[in-house]
XYZ file of C-alpha atoms in Angstrom:
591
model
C 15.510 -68.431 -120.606
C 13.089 -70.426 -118.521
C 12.240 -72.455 -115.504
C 13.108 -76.364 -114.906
C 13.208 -78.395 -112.341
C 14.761 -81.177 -111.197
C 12.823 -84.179 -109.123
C 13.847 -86.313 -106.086
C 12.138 -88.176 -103.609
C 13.280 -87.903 -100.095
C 11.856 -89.873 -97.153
C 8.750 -90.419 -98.943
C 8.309 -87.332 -100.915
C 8.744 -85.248 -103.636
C 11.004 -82.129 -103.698
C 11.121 -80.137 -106.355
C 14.805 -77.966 -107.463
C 14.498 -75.583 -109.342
C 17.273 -73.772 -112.253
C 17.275 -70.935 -114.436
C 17.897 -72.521 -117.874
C 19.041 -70.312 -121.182
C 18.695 -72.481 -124.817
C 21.853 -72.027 -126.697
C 21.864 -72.572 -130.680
C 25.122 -74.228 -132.186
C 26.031 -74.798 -135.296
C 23.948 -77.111 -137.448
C 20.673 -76.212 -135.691
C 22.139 -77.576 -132.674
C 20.215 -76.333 -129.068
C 22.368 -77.132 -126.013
C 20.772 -76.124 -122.445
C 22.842 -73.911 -120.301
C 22.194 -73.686 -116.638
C 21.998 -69.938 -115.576
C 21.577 -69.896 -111.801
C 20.638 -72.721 -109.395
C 17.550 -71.740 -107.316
C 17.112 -74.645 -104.713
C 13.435 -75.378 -103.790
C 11.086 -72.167 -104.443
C 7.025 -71.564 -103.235
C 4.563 -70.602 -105.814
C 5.189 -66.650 -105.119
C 9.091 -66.884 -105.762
C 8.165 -69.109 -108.544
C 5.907 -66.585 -110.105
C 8.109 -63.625 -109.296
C 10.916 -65.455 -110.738
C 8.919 -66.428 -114.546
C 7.887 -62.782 -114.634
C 10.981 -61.639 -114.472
C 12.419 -63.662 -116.946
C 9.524 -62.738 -119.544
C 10.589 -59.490 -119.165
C 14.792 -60.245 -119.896
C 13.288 -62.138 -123.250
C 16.087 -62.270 -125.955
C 13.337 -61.224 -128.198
C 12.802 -58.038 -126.593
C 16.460 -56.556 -126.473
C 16.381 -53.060 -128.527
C 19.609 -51.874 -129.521
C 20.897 -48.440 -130.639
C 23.139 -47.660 -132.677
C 25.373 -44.529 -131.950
C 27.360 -42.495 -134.752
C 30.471 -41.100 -134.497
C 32.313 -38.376 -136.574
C 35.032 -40.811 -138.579
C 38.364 -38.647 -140.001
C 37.089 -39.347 -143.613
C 34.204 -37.163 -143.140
C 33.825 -33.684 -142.613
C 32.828 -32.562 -139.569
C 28.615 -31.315 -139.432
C 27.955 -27.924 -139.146
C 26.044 -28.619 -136.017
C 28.740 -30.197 -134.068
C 31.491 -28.108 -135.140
C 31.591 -26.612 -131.391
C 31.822 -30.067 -129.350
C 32.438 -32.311 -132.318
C 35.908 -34.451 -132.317
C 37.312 -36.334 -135.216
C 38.399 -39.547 -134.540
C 40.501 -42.770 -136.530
C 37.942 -45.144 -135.813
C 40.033 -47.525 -137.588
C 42.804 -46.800 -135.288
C 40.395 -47.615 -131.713
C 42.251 -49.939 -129.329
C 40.836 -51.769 -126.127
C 42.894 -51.190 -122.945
C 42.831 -52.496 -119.441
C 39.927 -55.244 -118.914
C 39.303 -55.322 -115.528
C 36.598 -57.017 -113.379
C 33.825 -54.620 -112.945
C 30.401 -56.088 -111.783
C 31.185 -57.792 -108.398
C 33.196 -55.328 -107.138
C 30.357 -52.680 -107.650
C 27.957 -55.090 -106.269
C 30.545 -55.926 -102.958
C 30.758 -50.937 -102.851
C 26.634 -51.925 -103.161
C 26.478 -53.496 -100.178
C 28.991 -51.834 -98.624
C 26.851 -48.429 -98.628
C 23.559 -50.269 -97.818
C 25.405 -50.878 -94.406
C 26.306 -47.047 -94.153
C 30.043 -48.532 -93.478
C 31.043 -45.541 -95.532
C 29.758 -43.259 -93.483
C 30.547 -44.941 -90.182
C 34.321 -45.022 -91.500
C 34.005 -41.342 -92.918
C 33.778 -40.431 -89.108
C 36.354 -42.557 -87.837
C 38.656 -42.804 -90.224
C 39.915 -39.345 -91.468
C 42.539 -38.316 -94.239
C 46.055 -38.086 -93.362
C 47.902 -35.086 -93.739
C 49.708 -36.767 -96.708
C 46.385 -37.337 -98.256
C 45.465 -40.726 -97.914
C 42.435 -41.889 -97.437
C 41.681 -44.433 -95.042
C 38.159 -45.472 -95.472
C 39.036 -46.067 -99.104
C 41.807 -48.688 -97.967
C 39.046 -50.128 -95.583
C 36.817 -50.637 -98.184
C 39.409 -52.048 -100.677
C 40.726 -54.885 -98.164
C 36.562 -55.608 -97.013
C 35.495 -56.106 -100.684
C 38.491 -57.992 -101.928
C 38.287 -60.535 -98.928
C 34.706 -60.804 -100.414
C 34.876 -61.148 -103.747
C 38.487 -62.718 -104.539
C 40.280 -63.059 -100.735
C 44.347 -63.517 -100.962
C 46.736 -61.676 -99.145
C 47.507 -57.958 -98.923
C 50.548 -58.836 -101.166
C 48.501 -60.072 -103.721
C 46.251 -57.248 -103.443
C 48.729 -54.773 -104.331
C 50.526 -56.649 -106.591
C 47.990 -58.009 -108.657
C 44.231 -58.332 -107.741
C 43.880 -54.092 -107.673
C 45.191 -53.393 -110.920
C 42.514 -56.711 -112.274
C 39.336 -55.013 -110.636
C 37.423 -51.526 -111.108
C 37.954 -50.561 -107.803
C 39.939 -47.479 -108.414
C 37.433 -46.710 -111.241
C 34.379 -47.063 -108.508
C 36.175 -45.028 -105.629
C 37.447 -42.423 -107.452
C 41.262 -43.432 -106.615
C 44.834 -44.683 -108.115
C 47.143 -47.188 -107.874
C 48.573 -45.124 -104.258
C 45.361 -46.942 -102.429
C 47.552 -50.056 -102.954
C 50.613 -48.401 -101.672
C 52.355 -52.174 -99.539
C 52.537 -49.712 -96.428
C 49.114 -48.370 -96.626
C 47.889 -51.452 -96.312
C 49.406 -52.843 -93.487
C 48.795 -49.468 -91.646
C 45.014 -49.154 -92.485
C 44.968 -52.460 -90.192
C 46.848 -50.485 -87.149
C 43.757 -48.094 -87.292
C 40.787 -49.820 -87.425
C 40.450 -52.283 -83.777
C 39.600 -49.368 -81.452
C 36.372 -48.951 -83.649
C 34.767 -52.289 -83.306
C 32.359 -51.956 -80.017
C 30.881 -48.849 -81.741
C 31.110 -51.222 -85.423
C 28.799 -53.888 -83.620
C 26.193 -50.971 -82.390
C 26.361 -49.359 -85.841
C 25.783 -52.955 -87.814
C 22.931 -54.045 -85.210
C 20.869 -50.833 -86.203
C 21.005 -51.655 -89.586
C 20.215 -54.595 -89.639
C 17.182 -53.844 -87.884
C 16.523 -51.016 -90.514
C 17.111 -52.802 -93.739
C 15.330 -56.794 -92.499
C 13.574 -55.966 -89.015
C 15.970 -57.981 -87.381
C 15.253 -59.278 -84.198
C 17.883 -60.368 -81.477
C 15.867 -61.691 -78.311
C 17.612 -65.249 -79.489
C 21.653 -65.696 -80.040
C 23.873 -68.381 -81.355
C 27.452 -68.717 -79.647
C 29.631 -70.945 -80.312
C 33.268 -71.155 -80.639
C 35.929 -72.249 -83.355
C 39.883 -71.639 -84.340
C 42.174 -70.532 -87.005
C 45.666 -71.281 -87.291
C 48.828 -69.672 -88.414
C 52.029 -70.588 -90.224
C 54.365 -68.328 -87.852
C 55.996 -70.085 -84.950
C 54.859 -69.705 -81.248
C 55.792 -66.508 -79.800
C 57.794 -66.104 -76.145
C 55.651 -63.319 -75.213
C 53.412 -65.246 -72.505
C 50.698 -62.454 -73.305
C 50.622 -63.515 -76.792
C 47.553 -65.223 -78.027
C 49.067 -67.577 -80.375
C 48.946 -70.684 -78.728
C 48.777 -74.648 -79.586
C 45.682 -75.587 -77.950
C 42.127 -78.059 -79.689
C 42.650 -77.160 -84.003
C 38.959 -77.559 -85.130
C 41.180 -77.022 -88.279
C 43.153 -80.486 -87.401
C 46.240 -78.765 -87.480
C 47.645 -79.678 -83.884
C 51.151 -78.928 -85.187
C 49.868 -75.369 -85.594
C 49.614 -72.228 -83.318
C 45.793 -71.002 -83.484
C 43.843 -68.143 -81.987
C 39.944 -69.140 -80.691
C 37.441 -67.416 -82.247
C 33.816 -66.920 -79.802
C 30.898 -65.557 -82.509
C 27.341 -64.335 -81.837
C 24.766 -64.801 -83.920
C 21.108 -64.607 -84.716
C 19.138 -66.931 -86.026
C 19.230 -65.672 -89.522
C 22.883 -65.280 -89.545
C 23.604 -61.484 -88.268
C 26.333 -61.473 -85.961
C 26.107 -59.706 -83.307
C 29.937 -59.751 -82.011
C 32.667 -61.852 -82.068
C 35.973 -62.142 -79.618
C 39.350 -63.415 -80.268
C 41.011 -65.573 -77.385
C 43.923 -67.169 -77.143
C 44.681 -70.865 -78.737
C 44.679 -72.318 -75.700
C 41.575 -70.780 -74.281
C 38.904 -73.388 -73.178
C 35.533 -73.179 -74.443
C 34.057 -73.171 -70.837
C 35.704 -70.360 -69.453
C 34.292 -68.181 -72.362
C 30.573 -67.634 -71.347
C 30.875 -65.886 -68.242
C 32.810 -63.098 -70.100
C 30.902 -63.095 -73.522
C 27.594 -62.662 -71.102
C 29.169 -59.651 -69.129
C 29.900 -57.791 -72.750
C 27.242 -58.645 -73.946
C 24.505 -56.988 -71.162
C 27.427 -53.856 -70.882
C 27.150 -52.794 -74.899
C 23.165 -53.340 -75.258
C 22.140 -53.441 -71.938
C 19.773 -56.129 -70.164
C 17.447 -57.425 -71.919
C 15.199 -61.178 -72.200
C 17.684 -62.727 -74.366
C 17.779 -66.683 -74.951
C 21.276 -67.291 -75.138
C 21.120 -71.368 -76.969
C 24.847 -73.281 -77.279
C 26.247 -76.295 -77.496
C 27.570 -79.111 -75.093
C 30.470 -78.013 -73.530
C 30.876 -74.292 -73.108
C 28.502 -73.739 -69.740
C 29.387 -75.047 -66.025
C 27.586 -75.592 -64.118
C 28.364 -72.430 -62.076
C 27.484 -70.433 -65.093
C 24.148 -72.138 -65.751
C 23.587 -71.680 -61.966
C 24.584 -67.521 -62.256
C 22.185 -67.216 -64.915
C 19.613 -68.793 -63.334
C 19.828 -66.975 -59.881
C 20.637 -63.537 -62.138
C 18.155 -60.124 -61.846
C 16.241 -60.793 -64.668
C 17.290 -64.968 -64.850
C 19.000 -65.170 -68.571
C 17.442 -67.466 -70.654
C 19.106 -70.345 -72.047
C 19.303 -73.599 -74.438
C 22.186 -75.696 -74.069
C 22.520 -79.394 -75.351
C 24.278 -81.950 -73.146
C 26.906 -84.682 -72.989
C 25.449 -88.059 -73.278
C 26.470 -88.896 -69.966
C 23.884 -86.769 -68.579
C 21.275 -88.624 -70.734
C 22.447 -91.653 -69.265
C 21.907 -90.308 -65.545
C 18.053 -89.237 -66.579
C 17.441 -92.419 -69.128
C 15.228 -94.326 -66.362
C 13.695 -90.919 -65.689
C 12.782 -90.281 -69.455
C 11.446 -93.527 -69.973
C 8.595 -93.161 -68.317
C 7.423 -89.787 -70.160
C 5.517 -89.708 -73.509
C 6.560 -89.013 -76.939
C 4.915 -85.611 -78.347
C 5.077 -85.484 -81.859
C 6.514 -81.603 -82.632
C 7.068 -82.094 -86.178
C 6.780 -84.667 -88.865
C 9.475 -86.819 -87.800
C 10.355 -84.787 -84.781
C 9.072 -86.556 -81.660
C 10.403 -84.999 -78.026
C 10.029 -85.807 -74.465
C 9.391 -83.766 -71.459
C 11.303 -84.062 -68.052
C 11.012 -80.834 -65.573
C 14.019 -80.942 -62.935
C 13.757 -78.383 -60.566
C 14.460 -74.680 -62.188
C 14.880 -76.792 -65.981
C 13.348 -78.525 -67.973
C 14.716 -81.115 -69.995
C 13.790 -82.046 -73.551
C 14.780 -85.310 -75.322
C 14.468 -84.800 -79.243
C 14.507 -87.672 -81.680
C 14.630 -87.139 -85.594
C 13.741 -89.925 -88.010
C 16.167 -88.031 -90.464
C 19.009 -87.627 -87.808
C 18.188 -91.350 -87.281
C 18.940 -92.372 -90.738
C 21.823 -90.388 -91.077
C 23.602 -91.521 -88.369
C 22.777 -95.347 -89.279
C 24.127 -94.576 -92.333
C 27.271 -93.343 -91.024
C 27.669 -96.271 -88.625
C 27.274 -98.415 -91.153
C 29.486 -97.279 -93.547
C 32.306 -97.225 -90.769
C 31.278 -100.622 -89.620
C 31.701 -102.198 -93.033
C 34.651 -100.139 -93.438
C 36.498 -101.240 -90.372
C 35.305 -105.194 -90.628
C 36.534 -105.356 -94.255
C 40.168 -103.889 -92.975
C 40.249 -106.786 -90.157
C 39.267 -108.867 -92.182
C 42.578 -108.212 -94.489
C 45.111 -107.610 -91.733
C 43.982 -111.595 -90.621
C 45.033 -112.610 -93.952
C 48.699 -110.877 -93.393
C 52.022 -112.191 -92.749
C 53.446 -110.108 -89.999
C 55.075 -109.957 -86.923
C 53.546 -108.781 -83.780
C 54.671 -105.357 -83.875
C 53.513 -104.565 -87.111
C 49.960 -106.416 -86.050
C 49.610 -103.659 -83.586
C 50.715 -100.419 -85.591
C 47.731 -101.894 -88.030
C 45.098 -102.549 -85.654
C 45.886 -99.102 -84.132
C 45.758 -97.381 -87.432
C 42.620 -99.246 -88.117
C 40.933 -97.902 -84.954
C 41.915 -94.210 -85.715
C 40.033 -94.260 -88.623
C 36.877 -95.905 -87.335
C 36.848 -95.198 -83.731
C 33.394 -94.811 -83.409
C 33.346 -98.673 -85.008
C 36.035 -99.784 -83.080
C 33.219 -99.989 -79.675
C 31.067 -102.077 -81.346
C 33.884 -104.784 -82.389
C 35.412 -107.191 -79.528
C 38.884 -107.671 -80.730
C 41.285 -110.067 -78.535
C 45.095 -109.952 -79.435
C 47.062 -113.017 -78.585
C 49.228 -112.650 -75.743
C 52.614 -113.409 -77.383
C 51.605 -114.356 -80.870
C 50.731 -112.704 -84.134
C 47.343 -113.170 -84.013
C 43.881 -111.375 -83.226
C 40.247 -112.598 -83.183
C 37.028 -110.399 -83.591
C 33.401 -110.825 -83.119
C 30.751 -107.791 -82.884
C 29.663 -106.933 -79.756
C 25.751 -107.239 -80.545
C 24.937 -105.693 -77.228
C 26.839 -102.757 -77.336
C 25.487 -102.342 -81.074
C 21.865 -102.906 -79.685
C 22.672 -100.437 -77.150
C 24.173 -97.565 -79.862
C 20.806 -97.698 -82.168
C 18.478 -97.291 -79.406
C 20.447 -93.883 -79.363
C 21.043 -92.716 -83.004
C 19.030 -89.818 -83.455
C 18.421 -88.827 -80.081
C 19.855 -85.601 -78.163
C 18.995 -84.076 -74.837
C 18.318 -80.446 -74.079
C 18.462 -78.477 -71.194
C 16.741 -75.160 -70.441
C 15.434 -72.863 -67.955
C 12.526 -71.871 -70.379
C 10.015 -74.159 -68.581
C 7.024 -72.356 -70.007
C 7.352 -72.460 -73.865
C 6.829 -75.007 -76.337
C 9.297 -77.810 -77.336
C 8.817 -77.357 -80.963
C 9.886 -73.629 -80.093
C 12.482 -74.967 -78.163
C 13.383 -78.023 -80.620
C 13.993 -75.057 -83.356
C 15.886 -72.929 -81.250
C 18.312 -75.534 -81.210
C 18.519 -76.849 -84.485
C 19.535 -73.090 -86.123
C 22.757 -73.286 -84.054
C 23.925 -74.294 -87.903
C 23.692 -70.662 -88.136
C 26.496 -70.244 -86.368
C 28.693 -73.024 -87.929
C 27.370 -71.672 -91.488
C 29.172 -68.613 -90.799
C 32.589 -70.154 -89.620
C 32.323 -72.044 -92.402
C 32.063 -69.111 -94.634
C 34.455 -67.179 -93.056
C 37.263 -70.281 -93.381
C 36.128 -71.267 -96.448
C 34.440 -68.597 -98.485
C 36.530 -65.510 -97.236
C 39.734 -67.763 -96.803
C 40.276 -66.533 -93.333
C 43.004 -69.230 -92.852
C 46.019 -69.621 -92.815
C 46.892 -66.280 -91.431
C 50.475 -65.155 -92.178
C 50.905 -61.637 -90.351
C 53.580 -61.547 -87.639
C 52.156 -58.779 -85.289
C 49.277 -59.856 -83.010
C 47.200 -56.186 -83.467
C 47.438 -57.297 -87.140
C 46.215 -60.833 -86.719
C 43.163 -59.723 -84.969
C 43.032 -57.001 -88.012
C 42.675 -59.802 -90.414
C 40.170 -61.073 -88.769
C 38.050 -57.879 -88.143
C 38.256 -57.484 -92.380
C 36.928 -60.725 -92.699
C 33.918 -60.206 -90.026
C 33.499 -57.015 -92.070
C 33.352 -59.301 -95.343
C 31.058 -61.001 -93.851
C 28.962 -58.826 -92.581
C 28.797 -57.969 -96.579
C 28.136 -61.606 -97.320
C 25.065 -61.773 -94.668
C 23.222 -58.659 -96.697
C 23.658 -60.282 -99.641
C 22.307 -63.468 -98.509
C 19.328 -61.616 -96.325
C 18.202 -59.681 -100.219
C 18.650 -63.263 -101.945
C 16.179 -65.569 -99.598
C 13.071 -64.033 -100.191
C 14.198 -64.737 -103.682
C 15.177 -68.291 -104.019
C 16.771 -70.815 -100.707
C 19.548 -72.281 -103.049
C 20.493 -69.095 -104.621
C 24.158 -68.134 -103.137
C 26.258 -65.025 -102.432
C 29.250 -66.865 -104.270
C 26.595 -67.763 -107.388
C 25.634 -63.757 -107.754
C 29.219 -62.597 -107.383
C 30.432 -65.219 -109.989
C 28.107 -64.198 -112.279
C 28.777 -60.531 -112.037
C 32.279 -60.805 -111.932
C 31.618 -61.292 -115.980
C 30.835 -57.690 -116.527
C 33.870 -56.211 -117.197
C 35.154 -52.636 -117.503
C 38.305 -51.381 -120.093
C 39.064 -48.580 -122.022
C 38.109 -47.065 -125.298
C 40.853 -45.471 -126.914
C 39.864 -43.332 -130.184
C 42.976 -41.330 -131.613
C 41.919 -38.164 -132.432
C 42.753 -36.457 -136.258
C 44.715 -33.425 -134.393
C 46.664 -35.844 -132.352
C 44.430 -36.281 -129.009
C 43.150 -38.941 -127.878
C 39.445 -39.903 -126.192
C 38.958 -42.493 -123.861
C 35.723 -43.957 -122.903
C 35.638 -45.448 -119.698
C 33.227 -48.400 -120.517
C 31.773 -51.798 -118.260
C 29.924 -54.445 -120.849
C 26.497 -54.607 -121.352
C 25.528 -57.221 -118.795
C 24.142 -60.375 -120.156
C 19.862 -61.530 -119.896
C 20.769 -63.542 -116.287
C 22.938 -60.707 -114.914
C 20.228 -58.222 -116.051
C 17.370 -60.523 -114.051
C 19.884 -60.798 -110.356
C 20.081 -56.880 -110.946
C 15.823 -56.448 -111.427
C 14.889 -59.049 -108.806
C 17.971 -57.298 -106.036
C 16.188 -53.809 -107.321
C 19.491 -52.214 -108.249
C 19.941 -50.171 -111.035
C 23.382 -49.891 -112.784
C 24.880 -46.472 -113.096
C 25.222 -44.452 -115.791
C 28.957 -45.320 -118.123
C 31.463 -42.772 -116.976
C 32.181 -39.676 -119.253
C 34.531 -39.480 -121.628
C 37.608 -37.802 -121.513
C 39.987 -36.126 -124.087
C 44.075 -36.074 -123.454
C 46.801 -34.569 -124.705
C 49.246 -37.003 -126.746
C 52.320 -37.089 -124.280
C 49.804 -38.799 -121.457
C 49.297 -41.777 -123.768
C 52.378 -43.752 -124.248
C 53.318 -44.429 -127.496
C 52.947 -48.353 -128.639
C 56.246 -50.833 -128.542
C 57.251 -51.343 -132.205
C-alpha cells in the first residue's frame, strides 16, 4: 500500500487529494491499482502520520502461525491427555457468517459515549428478564450501520450481524414486541440524554459551546393525517418536496463542529419564526445563562425576538442573515462604506445601525457559483422558448408550456420579458438586460445582521458560513441514517424514531470528531464499509466421541482495516473461547 494523489487546479491553484492505494498482482504478471480509502486533502503531519502507518501494515511484514490440532488419526499426546479433544478435521464445517467489524466499531463508540452506562441507570431489566439497554443499543447501532425498519431488524438484519455475539444476547433481543416497547421507554430520558452527551463531548474533544447552529427542517410520513387536533402530523412547507405528505418539523442545535446540543420536534405546520422564542427559553433553563452566540438563518427571528434578546439581562448574542429586501432598504447606505478584504476572496462591508451592526459579505467563489447556475438556467430556459415558438398549438396548450417552462427556471423566468398575444397563439421574448445587469451586481453577496458590534467580521463572516454544520447533519440524518419516510402510527413512537436516529447520530459525530485529525475526506460511511468486511461464523469440529467444538471466530482483518484500527487507536479483542456440546444441541444435517 501507498500514498497517491490526485491534482486539480481550482481558482488559480493547486489542490492536492490524496488515496490510500494497495497494488494487486493478476494473473500473467498483471498489477492493477486498488483504491483503499479516499483521504481528501491532508497537511504534511497527517501525511506523515498516514505513510508511517502504512510502513508498518507492509504485506512483507505479516508473520503467520500456524496452530496444530489433535486430528482422529493420531493418538492423542501424553501431555494433553487431560484437556486434549480429538477432532474429524476432515469433517469441519463453517456456520453462520455474519457481519462482525462495524457493528463492534458502532458498541465502540457507543461505550466511548458512556450511553451504556447512562442507559444502565435508566433503563432497568424487566421482571421477565429483558433487557432494555440491550434493545437500545441494538436499534442505535443498526440505524447506524445498516438503517431499515424494526421489521427488518427482527426479521433479517439481527440474525446477519454479530450483535448478539458482542452483547452477550439471543435472538429474544429481537422479540417484534420488544422492539416497539423499548421505544415507549426511552422519551422521558432525553433532557438528562442532552446533559449526559454535552459532558462528553467536552471530555473526549474539549468541546466548546459559546457558539450554536439552529436551524430547522422536516420529515414526512406515509400514514394519513390524524383527527386528533393535538397531533403533530400536519401538511405544512416539505423541505422533502413532498407537499402531498403529512410531516413533523424538526428544530436542531448545533456546534460548530457538528455536536448537537438538542433538538425539538414540532408540528408540520409549525412556522419557523415562532420557534426561537421557545428553543431560547430551553435552552438558558437546562444549562443555564451563559454568553452564547446563537447564528441562524433568514427567516426564523422577528423582529420582537431580535428586540427581546437585545434588551435581555445579559443581551444574547446573535448572527442572523437577512432577506434581500432588507439589503435593498440599506443598498444606498452600504455604498458608501469600504470593502475590507477578510479572506482571500472574501471582501465585507461595515454598516453600524443603532444596537447592530450590519455586515455585507461577498465571495468570489459564491460569485462564480451562482453565475454558473444562472447561466445554466438561462440557457436552459431560452433553448425551451425557443422550441415551444417553433410548435403548432393552440392557445391553451401555449400556456400549460410556458407555465411549465417557468416552474423549472423560475429564477430565469425574471430576467426574460415574455409578451403573449392577446387572443392568438403566439408569444415574443427578449432578455431584460436591466434586470440581468441588476441580478449580477448581486451574485455572491449576502447581508448579516448582529448585535456583536465589537468583534471582527472575518470572526463574524465564519460564524456564518459553518451554519453547513447544521444542514450536514440533516442531511445525514435523512440520508445516511434513512430517517425518512417514517411509517409508525403512534405519535410517542414517531418522536421515538427520531430520538434513535439523534442517538445514531450522535454515534456518527464521534466517529467523524476521531477521523478529522486524521484525514478531511475520510468518512464515517467509508470506515464502516470497510469494516463491515470482517466477518464472524462458526467453527464446527466433530469430535471422535461424538461432541462437537465450536469456535466462535471474526476474520483476520485485511492491511487497510488493520491501518483505520492503528490510526483510531483501537485494539481488537481477543477471539471468543471455544466451546464443547453435547450431540443433541447440534442438529443433524438434511440428507
Amino acid at each position: 500500500m501507498f500514498l497517491r494523489f490526485n491534482r486539480r487546479f481550482k481558482d488559480g491553484k493547486e489542490h492536492r487529494y490524496w488515496n490510500i492505494v494497495e497494488n494487486k498482482r493478476c494473473a500473467g504478471g498483471k498489477v492493477v491499482q486498488r483504491q483503499v480509502l479516499y483521504l481528501g486533502e491532508i497537511n504534511d503531519g497527517q501525511h506523515e502520520s498516514w505513510c508511517r502507518h502504512i510502513e508498518a501494515f507492509d504485506e512483507g511484514a505479516h508473520h503467520h502461525t500456524q496452530l496444530s490440532l489433535f486430528p482422529s488419526d493420531r493418538a492423542l499426546p501424553e501431555h494433553a491427555q487431560a484437556h486434549g479433544v480429538q477432532v474429524r478435521l476432515d469433517a469441519m464445517e463453517l456456520h453462520r457468517p455474519r457481519q462482525w467489524g462495524a457493528c463492534w466499531l458502532a458498541c465502540q463508540l457507543y461505550e466511548q459515549l458512556e450511553l451504556d452506562r447512562f442507559w444502565a441507570e435508566r433503563l432497568p431489566h424487566s421482571r421477565e428478564g429483558t433487557c432494555w439497554q440491550h434493545i437500545l443499543q441494538t436499534l442505535v447501532c443498526y440505524r447506524l450501520i445498516d438503517p431499515g425498519s424494526e421489521w427488518r431488524l427482527h426479521r433479517q438484519w439481527f440474525e446477519q450481524s454479530a450483535m448478539a455475539d458482542l452483547l452477550g444476547a439471543d435472538y429474544a433481543l429481537v422479540e417484534k414486541n420488544a422492539l416497539y416497547r423499548c421505544l415507549d421507554k426511552v422519551l422521558p430520558h432525553k433532557e438528562a440524554l442532552f446533559s449526559h452527551l454535552r459532558q462528553r463531548w467536552q471530555d473526549l474533544f474539549g468541546a466548546k459551546f459559546d457558539v450554536l447552529l439552529y436551524d430547522l427542517t422536516s420529515t414526512y410520513f406515509e400514514s394519513p393525517p390524524q383527527p386528533d387536533d393535538a397531533d403533530k402530523r400536519r401538511h405544512g412547507y416539505s423541505r422533502d418536496k413532498r407537499s402531498d405528505c403529512v410531516q413533523v418539523v424538526i428544530a436542531l442545535i448545533v456546534t460548530p463542529e457538528g455536536f448537537p446540543l438538542g433538538y425539538e420536534v414540532l408540528a408540520g405546520n409549525t412556522s419557523d419564526k415562532i420557534t426561537l422564542r421557545d428553543m431560547l427559553r430551553k435552552i438558558e433553563a437546562q444549562y443555564g445563562k451563559a454568553n452564547r452566540i446563537w447564528v441562524m438563518d433568514r427567516g426564523i427571528p422577528t423582529e420582537e425576538v431580535l428586540a427581546e434578546m437585545r434588551a435581555a439581562d445579559p443581551p444574547v448574542s446573535y448572527l442572523v442573515g437577512t432577506p434581500k429586501g432588507r439589503l435593498n432598504k440599506l443598498e444606498k447606505a452600504l455604498l458608501k462604506q469600504p470593502w475590507q478584504t477578510v479572506r482571500e476572496g472574501v471582501d465585507v462591508k461595515l454598516l453600524p445601525q443603532e444596537q447592530e451592526l450590519y455586515v455585507l459579505a461577498q465571495s468570489r467563489a459564491r460569485i462564480h457559483k451562482e453565475r454558473a447556475m444562472r447561466r445554466r438556467k438561462l440557457k436552459w430556459l431560452w433553448a425551451r422558448l425557443k422550441q415551444i415558438a417553433t410548435m403548432e398549438l393552440d392557445r391553451e396548450e401555449l400556456l400549460m408550456k410556458l407555465g411549465a417552462a417557468r416552474a423549472k427556471a423560475r429564477a430565469a423566468w425574471r430576467l426574460i420579458d415574455i409578451a403573449v398575444a392577446p387572443s392568438a397563439a403566439t408569444f415574443s421574448f427578449a432578455l431584460n438586460r436591466n434586470t440581468l445587469r441588476a441580478v449580477r451586481q448581486r451574485e455572491g453577496r449576502y447581508l448579516l445582521r448582529s448585535n456583536l458590534c465589537g468583534r471582527e467580521p472575518a470572526q463574524l463572516w465564519q460564524f456564518y458560513i459553518q451554519l453547513v454544520e447544521v444542514e450536514a447533519a440533516f442531511k445525514t440524518m435523512k440520508d445516511d441514517l434513512q430517517l425518512r419516510p417514517i411509517y409508525h402510527q403512534r405519535e410517542e413512537r414517531i418522536e421515538a424514531h427520531i430520538f434513535v436516529a439523534f442517538l445514531a447520530y450522535c454515534l456518527h459525530v464521534t466517529l467523524r470528531a476521531r477521523l478529522r485529525p486524521l484525514a478531511g475526506g475520510l468518512t464515517p460511511r467509508a470506515v464502516l464499509d470497510k469494516l463491515a468486511a470482517v466477518q464472524m461464523l462458526d467453527v464446527h469440529f466433530p469430535t471422535i466421541d461424538g461432541r462437537t467444538l465450536i469456535l466462535r471466530r471474526y476474520t483476520e482483518p485485511r492491511a487497510e482495516q488493520k491501518l483505520l484500527l492503528k490510526q483510531l487507536k483501537l485494539d481488537l479483542p481477543p477471539q471468543p473461547p471455544p466451546r464443547i456440546t453435547a450431540p443433541a444441541t447440534i442438529p443433524a444435517p438434511a440428507l
